[in-house]
Short mmCIF file of C-alpha atoms in Angstrom, two decimals:
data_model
loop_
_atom_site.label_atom_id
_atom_site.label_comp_id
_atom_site.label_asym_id
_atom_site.label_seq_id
_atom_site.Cartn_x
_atom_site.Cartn_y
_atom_site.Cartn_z
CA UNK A 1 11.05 -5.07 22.76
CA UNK A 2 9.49 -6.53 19.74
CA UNK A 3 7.27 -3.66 17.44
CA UNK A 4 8.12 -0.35 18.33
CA UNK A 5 5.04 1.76 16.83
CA UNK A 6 2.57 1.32 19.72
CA UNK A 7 5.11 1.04 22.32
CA UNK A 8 6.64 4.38 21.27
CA UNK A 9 3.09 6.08 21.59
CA UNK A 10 2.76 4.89 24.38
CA UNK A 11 5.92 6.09 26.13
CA UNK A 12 5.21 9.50 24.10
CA UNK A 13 1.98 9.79 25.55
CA UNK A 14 3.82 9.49 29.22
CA UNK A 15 6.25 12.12 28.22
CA UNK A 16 3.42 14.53 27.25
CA UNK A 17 1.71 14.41 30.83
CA UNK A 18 4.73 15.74 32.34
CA UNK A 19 7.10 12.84 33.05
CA UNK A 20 10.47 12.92 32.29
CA UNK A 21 10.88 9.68 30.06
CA UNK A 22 14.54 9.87 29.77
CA UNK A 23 14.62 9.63 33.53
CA UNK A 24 15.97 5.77 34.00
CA UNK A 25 16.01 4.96 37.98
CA UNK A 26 13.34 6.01 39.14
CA UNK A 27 11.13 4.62 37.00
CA UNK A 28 7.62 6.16 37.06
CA UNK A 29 5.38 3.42 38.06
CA UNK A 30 2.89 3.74 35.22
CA UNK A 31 6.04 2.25 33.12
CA UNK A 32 5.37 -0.49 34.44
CA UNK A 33 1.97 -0.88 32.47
CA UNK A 34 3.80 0.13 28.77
CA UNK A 35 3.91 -3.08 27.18
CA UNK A 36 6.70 -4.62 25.06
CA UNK A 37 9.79 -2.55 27.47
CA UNK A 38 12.42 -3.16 29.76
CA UNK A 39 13.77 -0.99 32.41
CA UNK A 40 15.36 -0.27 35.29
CA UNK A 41 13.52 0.19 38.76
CA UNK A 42 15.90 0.43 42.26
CA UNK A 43 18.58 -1.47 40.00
CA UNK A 44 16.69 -4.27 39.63
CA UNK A 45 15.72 -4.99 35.57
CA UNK A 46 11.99 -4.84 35.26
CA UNK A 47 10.32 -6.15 32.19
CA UNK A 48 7.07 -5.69 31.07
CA UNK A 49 4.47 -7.90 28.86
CA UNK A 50 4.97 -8.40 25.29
CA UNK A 51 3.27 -6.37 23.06
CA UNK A 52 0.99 -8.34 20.92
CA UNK A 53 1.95 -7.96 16.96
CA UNK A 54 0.48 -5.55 15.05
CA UNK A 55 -2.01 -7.52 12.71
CA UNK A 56 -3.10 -4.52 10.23
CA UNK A 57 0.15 -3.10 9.10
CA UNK A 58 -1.51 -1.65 6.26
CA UNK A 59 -2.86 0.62 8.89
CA UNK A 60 0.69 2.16 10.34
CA UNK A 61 0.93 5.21 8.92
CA UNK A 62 4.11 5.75 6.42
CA UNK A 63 7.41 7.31 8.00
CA UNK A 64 6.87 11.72 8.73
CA UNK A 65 10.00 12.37 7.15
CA UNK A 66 9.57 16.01 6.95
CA UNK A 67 10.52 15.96 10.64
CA UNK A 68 14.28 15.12 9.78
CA UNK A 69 16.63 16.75 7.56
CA UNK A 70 15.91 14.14 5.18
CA UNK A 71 17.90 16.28 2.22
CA UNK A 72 20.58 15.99 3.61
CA UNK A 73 20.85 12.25 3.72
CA UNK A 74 19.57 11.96 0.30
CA UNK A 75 22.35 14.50 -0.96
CA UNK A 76 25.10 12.32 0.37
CA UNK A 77 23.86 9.42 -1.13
CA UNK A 78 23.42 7.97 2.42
CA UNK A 79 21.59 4.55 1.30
CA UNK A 80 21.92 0.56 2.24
CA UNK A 81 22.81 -1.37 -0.91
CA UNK A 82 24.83 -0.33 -3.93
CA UNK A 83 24.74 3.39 -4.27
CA UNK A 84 22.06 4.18 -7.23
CA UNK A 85 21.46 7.29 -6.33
CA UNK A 86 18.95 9.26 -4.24
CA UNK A 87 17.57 6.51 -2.24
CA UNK A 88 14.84 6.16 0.54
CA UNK A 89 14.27 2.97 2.64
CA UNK A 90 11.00 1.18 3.17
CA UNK A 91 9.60 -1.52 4.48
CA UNK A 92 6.79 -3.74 2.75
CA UNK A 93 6.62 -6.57 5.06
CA UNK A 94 7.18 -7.82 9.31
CA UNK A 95 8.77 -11.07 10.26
CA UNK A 96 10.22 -13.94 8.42
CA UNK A 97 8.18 -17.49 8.06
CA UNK A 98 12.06 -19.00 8.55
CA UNK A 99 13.14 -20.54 11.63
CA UNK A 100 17.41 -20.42 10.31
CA UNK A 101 19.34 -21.19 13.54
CA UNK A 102 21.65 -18.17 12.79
CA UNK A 103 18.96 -15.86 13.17
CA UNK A 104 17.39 -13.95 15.79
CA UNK A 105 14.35 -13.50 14.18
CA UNK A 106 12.15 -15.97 15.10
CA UNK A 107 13.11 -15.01 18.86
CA UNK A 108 12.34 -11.40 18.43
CA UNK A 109 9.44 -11.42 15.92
CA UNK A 110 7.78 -14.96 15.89
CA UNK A 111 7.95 -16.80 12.97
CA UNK A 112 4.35 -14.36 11.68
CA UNK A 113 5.37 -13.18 8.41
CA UNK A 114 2.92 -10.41 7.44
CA UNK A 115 2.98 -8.01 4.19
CA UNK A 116 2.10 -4.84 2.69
CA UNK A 117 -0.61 -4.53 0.07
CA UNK A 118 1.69 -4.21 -2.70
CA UNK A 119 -0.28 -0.50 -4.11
CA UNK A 120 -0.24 0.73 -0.79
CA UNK A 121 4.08 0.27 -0.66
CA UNK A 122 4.01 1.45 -4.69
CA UNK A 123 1.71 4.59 -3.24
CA UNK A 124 4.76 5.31 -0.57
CA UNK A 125 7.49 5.05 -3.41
CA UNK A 126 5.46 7.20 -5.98
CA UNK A 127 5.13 9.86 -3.22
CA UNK A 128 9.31 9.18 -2.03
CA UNK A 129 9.72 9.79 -6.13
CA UNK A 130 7.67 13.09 -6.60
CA UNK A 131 8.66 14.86 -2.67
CA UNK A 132 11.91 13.86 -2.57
CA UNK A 133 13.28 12.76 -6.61
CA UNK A 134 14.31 9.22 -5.15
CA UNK A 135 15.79 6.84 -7.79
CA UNK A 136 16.27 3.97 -6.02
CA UNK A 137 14.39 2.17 -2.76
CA UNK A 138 16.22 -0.10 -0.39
CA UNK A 139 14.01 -2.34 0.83
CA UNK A 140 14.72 -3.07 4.81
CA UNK A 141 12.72 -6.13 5.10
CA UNK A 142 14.23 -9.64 6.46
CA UNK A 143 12.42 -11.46 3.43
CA UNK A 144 10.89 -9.28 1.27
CA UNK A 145 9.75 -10.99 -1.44
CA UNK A 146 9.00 -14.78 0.53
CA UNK A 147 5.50 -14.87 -1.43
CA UNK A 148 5.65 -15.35 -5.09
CA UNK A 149 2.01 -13.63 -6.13
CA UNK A 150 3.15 -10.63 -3.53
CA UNK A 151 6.55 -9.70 -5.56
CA UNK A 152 4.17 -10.08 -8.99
CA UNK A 153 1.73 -8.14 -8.19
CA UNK A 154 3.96 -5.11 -6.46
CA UNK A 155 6.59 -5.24 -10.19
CA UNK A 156 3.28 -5.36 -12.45
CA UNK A 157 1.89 -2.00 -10.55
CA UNK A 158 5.63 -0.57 -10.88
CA UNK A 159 5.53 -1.49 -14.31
CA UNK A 160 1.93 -0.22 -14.54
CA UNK A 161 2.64 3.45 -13.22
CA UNK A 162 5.96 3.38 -15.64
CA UNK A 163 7.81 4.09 -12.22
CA UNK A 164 11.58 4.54 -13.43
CA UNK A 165 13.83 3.38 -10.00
CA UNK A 166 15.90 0.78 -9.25
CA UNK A 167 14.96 -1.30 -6.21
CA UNK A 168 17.73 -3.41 -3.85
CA UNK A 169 16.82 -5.87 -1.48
CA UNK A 170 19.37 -7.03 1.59
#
């Protein structure tokens, strides 16, 4: 429920000592102190405490994706927009500042719209370009480019590194 990233540690970190996570009724009881999950426990639904946001989202690490056969996604031109060719996803911001009554966002995330220092995501995409010869980055985001000096600053440092790629937003 909510950010996955700490949660998912968390739950790994269970797994490691010897629990079986997968296992869904019973619940071991240390589940019960994960926050940001729901679960089952003697069929009743248990949830647990939100997770707080993650404030520092420069700090997550980027995606391991030399744990998945990413080659064979990129060979198949398996992408989100238009297809432009190789293309990797990524993510430069969390939340949306919007409160559109269509949307579940401000339910799930808050309305805390948080991004990326803009070399840090250009960093990611240089790297995306020289492992994996992307040509194209779909950004995932629900409102990528929301702050005006944000999108500036991240096209002047494409523009900068003479970074050749198309980019797509949703």
């Amino acid at each position: 429920l909510g950010e996955g990233e700490e949660t998912l540690a968390e739950l790994t970190t269970l797994g490691a000592r010897g629990r079986d996570v997968s296992q869904v009724n019973p619940a071991p009881p240390s589940w019960g102190e994960v926050k940001g999950i729901a679960f089952r426990r003697d069929g009743a639904c248990v949830r647990t405490l939100p997770r707080s946001r993650i404030r520092q989202i420069d700090e997550i690490p980027e995606p391991n994706w030399d744990q998945i056969p990413l080659t064979q996604y990129l060979d198949h031109e398996m992408g989100f927009g238009v297809n432009r060719g190789r293309s990797m996803p990524i993510l430069a911001t969390r939340g949306c500042p919007y409160q559109c009554t269509f949307c579940s966002a401000p339910e799930m995330w808050t309305t805390r719209y948080v991004v990326r220092d803009p070399q840090m995501v250009v960093d990611e995409i240089e790297g995306y370009i020289e492992r994996y010869k992307v040509e194209n980055i779909d950004f995932i985001d629900l409102t990528a480019v929301v702050k005006r000096r944000w999108a500036i600053e991240f096209t002047n440092e494409l523009i900068k590194r003479d970074l050749k790629i198309t980019w797509q937003l949703p």
